[in-house]
Amino acid sequence: MPKAIVHAKKSDAKPSKPHPDYPLTPHQCGKRCRKVQGRTYYFGTWDDPDAALREWLDRKDGILAGRDHERDEGEHDDDVAALCNAFVESKRQSLESQDIDGRTYAEYVKVCDRFVAHFGKRRKLSTLRPADFAKYRSKWPKTWGSSTINGEIGRIKTLLKFGYENEIVDRPFRTGENFKRVAKRKLRLEKESKPTKLFTASDIHKLVDAADTQMRAMILLGINSSFGPADCGRLNESAIDWGRQWIERLRHKTAVPQACWLWPETVVAINAAIAQRYENAPSSIADRVFITKRRQAWYREGEKNSVICQAFAKVRTKALIEPEVKALIDAGVEKKVAAKRVAKKWHGIGFYALRHTFETTAGGSKDQIAVNYVMGHCDDSMAAVYREGIDPQRIIDVCSFVRDWFLAGAPEATQ
C-alpha cells in the first residue's frame, strides 16, 4: 500500500531546492514531486530531500518507461481486485433478487476476469489513464466483431461507473477517445458483409425432417412462436393452453408479455416430445417440455453456448451443409474448397436464425404490433403505455401468415 500523504500546514512555506540541479519540486501536500508526461509522481517529504531523491532515482526508469503505477493519491486508492470483487458481489446480489439473469451475471464475471488479467490485481485504480484503456482495447482478439466489442466496452463502463458511485474511487474514470463503442455506420457495414441470418421455408422443412423428436419440436417452436434456445429450454408443459393451442407468458429475457398461437404441426411435435420425455427427472424440471437423456434441463442459466445450439448445429450440418458440399463436389468443385465455401455461407446462422426468420416473414402480415407481441419485444412508445393487451385474433393471424409461408415451402412429395 502507498504511504499516507503528509499534508503541510497552510502557514508552512514551501522549501527551496537543496541545490539548483535537484530534480524534484515541493508540493503543497508536503511531498516532493515530479511531473512526467502529464502525470505527477510524489516522493518522500519536504523535510528529507535526500530520501525523496533516492526514491525518485529508484523509480525513475519505470516512470520514464510508463511502467510505474505507484502514484499515491490519498485514501481512495483501492486496486483493481477490490473494484472487481465489489462489483461481482453486487451483481451476485442482483442475480439473487432476479434483477439480472444468470447469463448477464456470467458475462459480468468474465469481463472482470479479463480486466484483472490485463491490469493485474494490485494495479492502483488511481493510475488508470486513457492511454491504459486504449492499450487494453488494442489487446482484444481480432476475431471479435463490433457487437462483441460494444458489449465489452458497455460492461467495462458499467464496472467503472460502479466504482465511482460506490466510493471505491473519488472521481470518475477517464477512458479517453480511443475507448468508445464502434460507430453505428461500421456496425451496418459489418452486418452487410455477413451472411443473412435467415432460413428459407425449404431449409426449415429439411431441418425438421433431419431432427429427432425433441429437436423437431424446438425447431417448430422457433419458426412458429419465435422461440430462442432459452425459451425452448425453459418451456413448461403447464404453460401451454392445449384447448386454445396457445402459449402466453412474460418473456424471461425482457419481462414483456408474449403470446403465440401454436400450429397444428407444432402441437403434434410437442406432444410427441412430451410422450418420449425421459422419466425420473428432478422435481425442479419435471414440468419441462424438453428434458435431456441425462435428466437435465436443455438450458442452464448463465450458459452462452447452450446444449440446444450444439444439438441444432449437428442437425444443420446433416440437413443443409453436407448436402450442399456434396452437390458442389458432384459439380466438380474440389472437396476442401467446397467445404470452405459452404461453411462460410452458414457461419453464424444457428438456432436463433429461426427467430430472425419469423420476424422477417411475419412482417409481411402488415401488423407489426402483433408481430412484436409474438416476439416479446419491448415497446417504449407512448402508444404502448396506453395499449391494454391485444386481440388474440391478431396473434393467430400473424402466426397463420408464417405457417402459410412455411407450408408453401414444403417438398412437393409431402405437400
CSV table of C-alpha atoms in Angstrom, one decimal:
chain,number,residue,atom,x,y,z
A,1,MET,CA,0.0,0.0,0.0
A,2,PRO,CA,1.2,3.5,-0.7
A,3,LYS,CA,2.4,5.7,2.2
A,4,ALA,CA,-0.1,8.2,3.5
A,5,ILE,CA,0.4,11.8,2.2
A,6,VAL,CA,1.8,14.1,4.8
A,7,HIS,CA,-0.1,17.3,4.5
A,8,ALA,CA,1.6,20.6,5.2
A,9,LYS,CA,0.0,23.3,7.2
A,10,LYS,CA,-1.1,26.3,5.2
A,11,SER,CA,1.2,28.5,7.2
A,12,ASP,CA,4.3,26.5,6.2
A,13,ALA,CA,6.3,28.0,3.3
A,14,LYS,CA,7.4,25.6,0.6
A,15,PRO,CA,11.1,24.9,1.0
A,16,SER,CA,13.6,25.8,-1.8
A,17,LYS,CA,15.6,23.2,-3.7
A,18,PRO,CA,18.7,21.9,-1.9
A,19,HIS,CA,20.7,22.7,-5.0
A,20,PRO,CA,19.9,24.1,-8.5
A,21,ASP,CA,20.2,20.6,-10.1
A,22,TYR,CA,17.8,18.9,-7.7
A,23,PRO,CA,15.1,17.3,-9.9
A,24,LEU,CA,12.1,17.4,-7.6
A,25,THR,CA,9.7,20.2,-6.7
A,26,PRO,CA,8.0,20.7,-3.3
A,27,HIS,CA,4.2,20.1,-3.5
A,28,GLN,CA,1.7,21.7,-1.2
A,29,CYS,CA,0.7,18.2,0.1
A,30,GLY,CA,4.0,18.0,2.0
A,31,LYS,CA,5.8,15.7,-0.5
A,32,ARG,CA,8.4,16.3,-3.3
A,33,CYS,CA,7.0,15.7,-6.8
A,34,ARG,CA,7.9,15.5,-10.5
A,35,LYS,CA,5.7,15.7,-13.5
A,36,VAL,CA,6.4,13.2,-16.3
A,37,GLN,CA,4.2,13.0,-19.5
A,38,GLY,CA,1.4,14.8,-17.8
A,39,ARG,CA,1.3,12.7,-14.6
A,40,THR,CA,2.5,13.8,-11.2
A,41,TYR,CA,4.6,11.4,-9.1
A,42,TYR,CA,5.2,12.0,-5.4
A,43,PHE,CA,8.4,11.2,-3.3
A,44,GLY,CA,9.4,11.4,0.3
A,45,THR,CA,8.6,14.6,2.3
A,46,TRP,CA,9.7,18.2,2.4
A,47,ASP,CA,12.0,17.7,5.4
A,48,ASP,CA,14.0,14.8,3.9
A,49,PRO,CA,15.0,15.8,0.3
A,50,ASP,CA,17.7,13.1,0.2
A,51,ALA,CA,15.2,10.3,0.8
A,52,ALA,CA,12.9,11.8,-1.8
A,53,LEU,CA,15.7,11.9,-4.3
A,54,ARG,CA,16.7,8.3,-3.6
A,55,GLU,CA,13.0,7.2,-4.2
A,56,TRP,CA,12.9,9.2,-7.5
A,57,LEU,CA,16.1,7.5,-8.7
A,58,ASP,CA,14.8,4.1,-7.7
A,59,ARG,CA,11.6,4.6,-9.7
A,60,LYS,CA,12.9,6.8,-12.5
A,61,ASP,CA,13.4,4.1,-15.1
A,62,GLY,CA,10.0,2.6,-14.6
A,63,ILE,CA,8.3,6.0,-14.7
A,64,LEU,CA,10.0,7.1,-17.9
A,65,ALA,CA,9.2,3.8,-19.5
A,66,GLY,CA,5.5,4.1,-18.4
A,67,ARG,CA,5.7,1.0,-16.1
A,68,ASP,CA,5.4,2.7,-12.7
A,69,HIS,CA,2.0,2.6,-11.1
A,70,GLU,CA,2.7,3.6,-7.6
A,71,ARG,CA,1.3,7.0,-7.5
A,72,ASP,CA,-0.1,8.0,-4.1
A,73,GLU,CA,-3.3,10.0,-4.4
A,74,GLY,CA,-4.8,9.7,-1.0
A,75,GLU,CA,-7.1,7.4,0.9
A,76,HIS,CA,-9.3,6.5,-2.1
A,77,ASP,CA,-6.7,4.3,-3.8
A,78,ASP,CA,-8.0,0.8,-4.0
A,79,ASP,CA,-6.7,-1.7,-6.5
A,80,VAL,CA,-8.3,-3.5,-9.5
A,81,ALA,CA,-9.1,-6.6,-7.5
A,82,ALA,CA,-11.0,-4.6,-4.9
A,83,LEU,CA,-13.2,-2.9,-7.6
A,84,CYS,CA,-13.9,-6.2,-9.4
A,85,ASN,CA,-14.7,-8.1,-6.2
A,86,ALA,CA,-17.1,-5.5,-5.0
A,87,PHE,CA,-18.7,-5.3,-8.5
A,88,VAL,CA,-19.2,-9.1,-8.8
A,89,GLU,CA,-20.6,-9.3,-5.3
A,90,SER,CA,-23.1,-6.5,-6.2
A,91,LYS,CA,-24.1,-8.4,-9.4
A,92,ARG,CA,-24.5,-11.6,-7.4
A,93,GLN,CA,-27.0,-9.8,-5.2
A,94,SER,CA,-28.8,-8.6,-8.3
A,95,LEU,CA,-28.9,-12.1,-9.6
A,96,GLU,CA,-30.4,-13.4,-6.3
A,97,SER,CA,-33.1,-10.7,-6.4
A,98,GLN,CA,-33.7,-11.5,-10.1
A,99,ASP,CA,-32.8,-8.0,-11.3
A,100,ILE,CA,-30.5,-9.7,-13.8
A,101,ASP,CA,-30.4,-13.2,-15.2
A,102,GLY,CA,-27.7,-15.9,-14.9
A,103,ARG,CA,-26.2,-15.2,-18.4
A,104,THR,CA,-25.8,-11.5,-17.7
A,105,TYR,CA,-24.1,-12.3,-14.4
A,106,ALA,CA,-21.8,-14.7,-16.1
A,107,GLU,CA,-20.8,-12.1,-18.7
A,108,TYR,CA,-20.0,-9.6,-15.9
A,109,VAL,CA,-17.8,-12.1,-14.2
A,110,LYS,CA,-15.9,-12.9,-17.4
A,111,VAL,CA,-15.4,-9.1,-18.1
A,112,CYS,CA,-13.9,-8.7,-14.6
A,113,ASP,CA,-11.7,-11.7,-15.1
A,114,ARG,CA,-10.3,-10.3,-18.3
A,115,PHE,CA,-9.9,-6.8,-16.7
A,116,VAL,CA,-7.9,-8.3,-13.8
A,117,ALA,CA,-5.8,-10.5,-16.1
A,118,HIS,CA,-4.7,-7.4,-18.1
A,119,PHE,CA,-4.1,-4.8,-15.5
A,120,GLY,CA,-3.2,-7.1,-12.6
A,121,LYS,CA,-4.9,-7.5,-9.2
A,122,ARG,CA,-2.7,-4.9,-7.4
A,123,ARG,CA,-2.8,-2.1,-10.0
A,124,LYS,CA,-4.0,1.1,-8.3
A,125,LEU,CA,-7.2,2.5,-9.7
A,126,SER,CA,-5.8,6.0,-9.4
A,127,THR,CA,-3.2,5.1,-12.0
A,128,LEU,CA,-5.6,4.1,-14.8
A,129,ARG,CA,-5.4,6.6,-17.6
A,130,PRO,CA,-6.9,6.9,-21.1
A,131,ALA,CA,-3.7,5.5,-22.7
A,132,ASP,CA,-4.1,2.4,-20.5
A,133,PHE,CA,-7.7,1.8,-21.7
A,134,ALA,CA,-6.7,2.4,-25.3
A,135,LYS,CA,-3.9,-0.2,-24.9
A,136,TYR,CA,-6.3,-2.6,-23.3
A,137,ARG,CA,-8.7,-2.4,-26.2
A,138,SER,CA,-5.9,-2.9,-28.7
A,139,LYS,CA,-5.2,-6.3,-27.0
A,140,TRP,CA,-8.6,-7.7,-27.6
A,141,PRO,CA,-8.9,-10.6,-30.0
A,142,LYS,CA,-9.0,-9.6,-33.7
A,143,THR,CA,-11.8,-12.2,-34.1
A,144,TRP,CA,-14.2,-10.0,-32.0
A,145,GLY,CA,-16.9,-8.4,-34.1
A,146,SER,CA,-18.2,-4.9,-33.5
A,147,SER,CA,-21.2,-6.1,-31.4
A,148,THR,CA,-18.9,-8.1,-29.1
A,149,ILE,CA,-16.6,-5.0,-28.7
A,150,ASN,CA,-19.6,-2.8,-27.9
A,151,GLY,CA,-20.8,-5.2,-25.3
A,152,GLU,CA,-17.4,-5.4,-23.7
A,153,ILE,CA,-17.0,-1.7,-23.6
A,154,GLY,CA,-20.5,-1.2,-22.2
A,155,ARG,CA,-19.9,-3.7,-19.4
A,156,ILE,CA,-16.5,-2.2,-18.5
A,157,LYS,CA,-18.0,1.3,-18.3
A,158,THR,CA,-20.7,-0.2,-16.0
A,159,LEU,CA,-17.9,-1.5,-13.9
A,160,LEU,CA,-16.1,1.8,-13.8
A,161,LYS,CA,-19.3,3.7,-13.0
A,162,PHE,CA,-19.9,1.4,-10.2
A,163,GLY,CA,-16.5,2.2,-8.7
A,164,TYR,CA,-17.2,5.9,-8.6
A,165,GLU,CA,-20.9,5.7,-7.5
A,166,ASN,CA,-19.9,3.3,-4.6
A,167,GLU,CA,-17.0,5.5,-3.4
A,168,ILE,CA,-14.3,3.0,-4.4
A,169,VAL,CA,-12.7,5.8,-6.3
A,170,ASP,CA,-13.2,9.5,-5.5
A,171,ARG,CA,-13.5,10.7,-9.1
A,172,PRO,CA,-14.9,9.3,-12.4
A,173,PHE,CA,-12.6,7.3,-14.7
A,174,ARG,CA,-11.4,8.9,-17.9
A,175,THR,CA,-11.3,6.3,-20.6
A,176,GLY,CA,-10.4,8.6,-23.5
A,177,GLU,CA,-11.3,8.9,-27.1
A,178,ASN,CA,-10.0,5.5,-28.1
A,179,PHE,CA,-12.2,3.6,-25.7
A,180,LYS,CA,-15.6,4.2,-27.4
A,181,ARG,CA,-18.2,1.9,-28.9
A,182,VAL,CA,-17.9,1.1,-32.5
A,183,ALA,CA,-19.8,3.6,-34.7
A,184,LYS,CA,-23.3,2.6,-36.0
A,185,ARG,CA,-22.1,3.1,-39.5
A,186,LYS,CA,-19.4,0.4,-39.0
A,187,LEU,CA,-21.9,-1.9,-37.4
A,188,ARG,CA,-24.1,-1.6,-40.5
A,189,LEU,CA,-21.2,-2.2,-42.9
A,190,GLU,CA,-20.1,-5.2,-40.9
A,191,LYS,CA,-23.7,-6.7,-40.8
A,192,GLU,CA,-23.9,-6.2,-44.6
A,193,SER,CA,-20.7,-8.2,-45.1
A,194,LYS,CA,-22.0,-11.2,-43.1
A,195,PRO,CA,-24.4,-13.9,-44.2
A,196,THR,CA,-28.1,-13.1,-43.8
A,197,LYS,CA,-29.4,-14.9,-40.7
A,198,LEU,CA,-32.4,-16.4,-42.5
A,199,PHE,CA,-33.7,-19.8,-43.4
A,200,THR,CA,-35.9,-20.5,-46.4
A,201,ALA,CA,-39.1,-22.5,-45.8
A,202,SER,CA,-37.5,-25.3,-47.7
A,203,ASP,CA,-34.5,-25.2,-45.3
A,204,ILE,CA,-36.7,-25.5,-42.3
A,205,HIS,CA,-38.5,-28.5,-43.7
A,206,LYS,CA,-35.1,-30.1,-44.2
A,207,LEU,CA,-34.2,-29.3,-40.7
A,208,VAL,CA,-37.4,-30.7,-39.3
A,209,ASP,CA,-37.0,-33.9,-41.3
A,210,ALA,CA,-33.4,-34.4,-40.1
A,211,ALA,CA,-34.2,-33.7,-36.4
A,212,ASP,CA,-35.0,-36.1,-33.6
A,213,THR,CA,-38.3,-35.9,-31.7
A,214,GLN,CA,-37.3,-33.2,-29.2
A,215,MET,CA,-35.3,-31.0,-31.6
A,216,ARG,CA,-38.1,-31.2,-34.2
A,217,ALA,CA,-40.5,-29.7,-31.7
A,218,MET,CA,-37.9,-27.0,-30.8
A,219,ILE,CA,-37.4,-26.0,-34.4
A,220,LEU,CA,-41.1,-25.7,-35.0
A,221,LEU,CA,-41.4,-23.6,-31.9
A,222,GLY,CA,-38.6,-21.4,-33.2
A,223,ILE,CA,-40.4,-20.6,-36.5
A,224,ASN,CA,-44.0,-20.8,-35.2
A,225,SER,CA,-43.5,-18.8,-32.0
A,226,SER,CA,-40.2,-17.0,-32.4
A,227,PHE,CA,-38.7,-19.0,-29.5
A,228,GLY,CA,-35.0,-18.9,-28.9
A,229,PRO,CA,-32.9,-21.7,-27.3
A,230,ALA,CA,-33.6,-20.4,-23.7
A,231,ASP,CA,-37.3,-20.0,-24.4
A,232,CYS,CA,-37.5,-23.7,-25.5
A,233,GLY,CA,-35.3,-24.9,-22.6
A,234,ARG,CA,-37.5,-23.1,-20.0
A,235,LEU,CA,-40.8,-24.1,-21.5
A,236,ASN,CA,-43.1,-25.9,-19.0
A,237,GLU,CA,-46.0,-28.1,-20.1
A,238,SER,CA,-48.3,-26.2,-17.7
A,239,ALA,CA,-47.7,-23.0,-19.7
A,240,ILE,CA,-49.5,-24.5,-22.8
A,241,ASP,CA,-53.2,-24.0,-23.2
A,242,TRP,CA,-53.9,-27.1,-25.3
A,243,GLY,CA,-57.6,-26.2,-25.9
A,244,ARG,CA,-56.7,-22.9,-27.5
A,245,GLN,CA,-53.4,-24.1,-28.9
A,246,TRP,CA,-51.9,-21.1,-27.1
A,247,ILE,CA,-48.9,-20.0,-25.1
A,248,GLU,CA,-49.0,-16.8,-23.2
A,249,ARG,CA,-46.4,-15.6,-20.6
A,250,LEU,CA,-43.9,-12.9,-19.8
A,251,ARG,CA,-40.7,-13.5,-21.8
A,252,HIS,CA,-37.9,-14.2,-19.4
A,253,LYS,CA,-35.3,-12.0,-21.1
A,254,THR,CA,-37.4,-8.8,-21.3
A,255,ALA,CA,-40.3,-9.4,-18.8
A,256,VAL,CA,-42.6,-8.3,-21.7
A,257,PRO,CA,-45.9,-10.1,-22.4
A,258,GLN,CA,-45.5,-12.7,-25.2
A,259,ALA,CA,-48.2,-14.8,-26.8
A,260,CYS,CA,-48.5,-17.2,-29.8
A,261,TRP,CA,-50.9,-19.5,-31.4
A,262,LEU,CA,-49.5,-23.0,-32.0
A,263,TRP,CA,-49.7,-24.5,-35.4
A,264,PRO,CA,-51.3,-28.0,-35.6
A,265,GLU,CA,-47.9,-29.3,-36.7
A,266,THR,CA,-46.2,-27.7,-33.6
A,267,VAL,CA,-48.9,-29.2,-31.3
A,268,VAL,CA,-48.2,-32.7,-32.7
A,269,ALA,CA,-44.5,-32.3,-32.3
A,270,ILE,CA,-44.7,-31.0,-28.7
A,271,ASN,CA,-47.0,-33.9,-27.7
A,272,ALA,CA,-44.5,-36.3,-29.3
A,273,ALA,CA,-41.7,-34.8,-27.3
A,274,ILE,CA,-43.6,-35.0,-24.1
A,275,ALA,CA,-44.6,-38.6,-24.8
A,276,GLN,CA,-41.0,-39.5,-25.3
A,277,ARG,CA,-39.7,-37.4,-22.4
A,278,TYR,CA,-37.1,-39.0,-20.2
A,279,GLU,CA,-38.5,-40.0,-16.9
A,280,ASN,CA,-37.2,-39.7,-13.3
A,281,ALA,CA,-36.1,-36.1,-13.9
A,282,PRO,CA,-35.5,-33.9,-10.8
A,283,SER,CA,-38.7,-32.3,-9.4
A,284,SER,CA,-37.3,-28.9,-10.3
A,285,ILE,CA,-37.6,-29.6,-14.0
A,286,ALA,CA,-40.3,-32.3,-14.0
A,287,ASP,CA,-42.7,-29.9,-15.7
A,288,ARG,CA,-40.3,-29.0,-18.6
A,289,VAL,CA,-41.4,-30.0,-22.1
A,290,PHE,CA,-37.8,-30.9,-23.0
A,291,ILE,CA,-35.5,-32.9,-20.8
A,292,THR,CA,-32.2,-34.4,-21.9
A,293,LYS,CA,-31.4,-38.1,-21.8
A,294,ARG,CA,-29.2,-37.3,-18.7
A,295,ARG,CA,-32.3,-36.0,-17.0
A,296,GLN,CA,-31.2,-32.4,-17.1
A,297,ALA,CA,-32.6,-29.2,-18.5
A,298,TRP,CA,-31.8,-28.3,-22.1
A,299,TYR,CA,-31.0,-24.8,-21.0
A,300,ARG,CA,-29.0,-23.9,-17.9
A,301,GLU,CA,-29.0,-20.3,-16.6
A,302,GLY,CA,-25.9,-18.3,-17.5
A,303,GLU,CA,-24.6,-20.5,-20.3
A,304,LYS,CA,-23.8,-18.9,-23.6
A,305,ASN,CA,-23.4,-21.8,-26.0
A,306,SER,CA,-26.3,-23.9,-24.9
A,307,VAL,CA,-26.9,-27.6,-25.4
A,308,ILE,CA,-29.7,-26.7,-27.8
A,309,CYS,CA,-27.4,-24.7,-30.0
A,310,GLN,CA,-24.9,-27.5,-30.1
A,311,ALA,CA,-27.6,-30.1,-31.0
A,312,PHE,CA,-29.1,-27.8,-33.6
A,313,ALA,CA,-25.7,-27.3,-35.2
A,314,LYS,CA,-25.5,-31.1,-35.8
A,315,VAL,CA,-28.9,-31.1,-37.4
A,316,ARG,CA,-28.0,-28.2,-39.6
A,317,THR,CA,-24.8,-29.9,-40.7
A,318,LYS,CA,-26.7,-33.1,-41.6
A,319,ALA,CA,-29.7,-31.4,-43.3
A,320,LEU,CA,-28.1,-28.4,-45.1
A,321,ILE,CA,-24.3,-28.3,-45.0
A,322,GLU,CA,-23.4,-31.8,-46.0
A,323,PRO,CA,-25.9,-32.0,-49.0
A,324,GLU,CA,-24.6,-28.6,-50.3
A,325,VAL,CA,-21.0,-29.7,-50.0
A,326,LYS,CA,-21.8,-33.0,-51.8
A,327,ALA,CA,-23.6,-31.1,-54.6
A,328,LEU,CA,-20.6,-28.8,-55.2
A,329,ILE,CA,-18.3,-31.8,-55.3
A,330,ASP,CA,-20.5,-33.5,-57.8
A,331,ALA,CA,-20.4,-30.3,-59.8
A,332,GLY,CA,-16.6,-30.6,-60.0
A,333,VAL,CA,-15.5,-28.3,-57.1
A,334,GLU,CA,-12.5,-29.6,-55.1
A,335,LYS,CA,-13.6,-31.1,-51.7
A,336,LYS,CA,-11.8,-28.6,-49.4
A,337,VAL,CA,-12.9,-25.6,-51.5
A,338,ALA,CA,-16.5,-26.8,-51.4
A,339,ALA,CA,-16.4,-27.4,-47.6
A,340,LYS,CA,-14.9,-23.9,-47.0
A,341,ARG,CA,-17.4,-22.2,-49.3
A,342,VAL,CA,-20.4,-23.8,-47.6
A,343,ALA,CA,-19.0,-23.3,-44.1
A,344,LYS,CA,-18.6,-19.5,-44.9
A,345,LYS,CA,-22.2,-19.4,-46.2
A,346,TRP,CA,-23.6,-20.9,-43.0
A,347,HIS,CA,-21.3,-19.3,-40.5
A,348,GLY,CA,-23.2,-17.7,-37.6
A,349,ILE,CA,-26.5,-19.0,-38.7
A,350,GLY,CA,-27.8,-21.1,-35.8
A,351,PHE,CA,-30.9,-21.7,-33.9
A,352,TYR,CA,-31.5,-18.0,-33.3
A,353,ALA,CA,-31.8,-17.5,-37.0
A,354,LEU,CA,-35.3,-19.1,-36.7
A,355,ARG,CA,-36.3,-16.0,-34.7
A,356,HIS,CA,-34.8,-13.7,-37.3
A,357,THR,CA,-36.8,-15.6,-39.9
A,358,PHE,CA,-40.0,-15.3,-38.0
A,359,GLU,CA,-39.7,-11.6,-37.6
A,360,THR,CA,-38.8,-11.1,-41.2
A,361,THR,CA,-41.5,-13.3,-42.6
A,362,ALA,CA,-44.2,-12.1,-40.2
A,363,GLY,CA,-43.6,-8.5,-41.2
A,364,GLY,CA,-45.5,-9.4,-44.4
A,365,SER,CA,-48.7,-9.7,-42.3
A,366,LYS,CA,-48.6,-5.8,-42.0
A,367,ASP,CA,-49.5,-6.0,-38.3
A,368,GLN,CA,-46.2,-5.1,-36.6
A,369,ILE,CA,-47.8,-4.6,-33.2
A,370,ALA,CA,-49.0,-8.2,-33.3
A,371,VAL,CA,-45.6,-9.4,-34.6
A,372,ASN,CA,-43.8,-7.6,-31.7
A,373,TYR,CA,-46.2,-9.2,-29.3
A,374,VAL,CA,-45.3,-12.7,-30.5
A,375,MET,CA,-41.6,-11.7,-30.4
A,376,GLY,CA,-41.9,-10.4,-26.9
A,377,HIS,CA,-40.2,-7.1,-27.9
A,378,CYS,CA,-40.0,-4.1,-25.7
A,379,ASP,CA,-42.1,-1.2,-26.9
A,380,ASP,CA,-41.2,2.2,-25.3
A,381,SER,CA,-43.6,4.2,-27.3
A,382,MET,CA,-46.4,6.3,-25.7
A,383,ALA,CA,-48.9,4.1,-27.6
A,384,ALA,CA,-47.6,1.1,-25.6
A,385,VAL,CA,-48.3,2.9,-22.4
A,386,TYR,CA,-52.0,3.2,-23.3
A,387,ARG,CA,-52.4,-0.2,-25.0
A,388,GLU,CA,-54.1,-2.7,-22.7
A,389,GLY,CA,-53.5,-6.1,-24.3
A,390,ILE,CA,-54.2,-7.2,-27.9
A,391,ASP,CA,-56.9,-9.0,-29.7
A,392,PRO,CA,-55.9,-12.7,-29.8
A,393,GLN,CA,-57.2,-13.0,-33.4
A,394,ARG,CA,-54.3,-10.7,-34.4
A,395,ILE,CA,-51.8,-13.1,-32.9
A,396,ILE,CA,-53.5,-16.0,-34.7
A,397,ASP,CA,-53.4,-14.1,-38.0
A,398,VAL,CA,-49.7,-13.4,-37.7
A,399,CYS,CA,-48.8,-17.0,-36.8
A,400,SER,CA,-51.1,-18.3,-39.6
A,401,PHE,CA,-49.4,-16.0,-42.1
A,402,VAL,CA,-46.0,-17.5,-41.2
A,403,ARG,CA,-47.5,-21.0,-41.3
A,404,ASP,CA,-48.8,-20.4,-44.9
A,405,TRP,CA,-45.3,-19.3,-45.9
A,406,PHE,CA,-43.8,-22.4,-44.2
A,407,LEU,CA,-46.2,-24.9,-45.8
A,408,ALA,CA,-45.7,-23.3,-49.2
A,409,GLY,CA,-42.0,-24.3,-49.0
A,410,ALA,CA,-42.7,-28.0,-48.3
A,411,PRO,CA,-41.2,-30.5,-50.7
A,412,GLU,CA,-43.7,-31.4,-53.5
A,413,ALA,CA,-43.8,-35.0,-52.4
A,414,THR,CA,-45.0,-34.1,-48.9
A,415,GLN,CA,-47.5,-31.4,-49.9
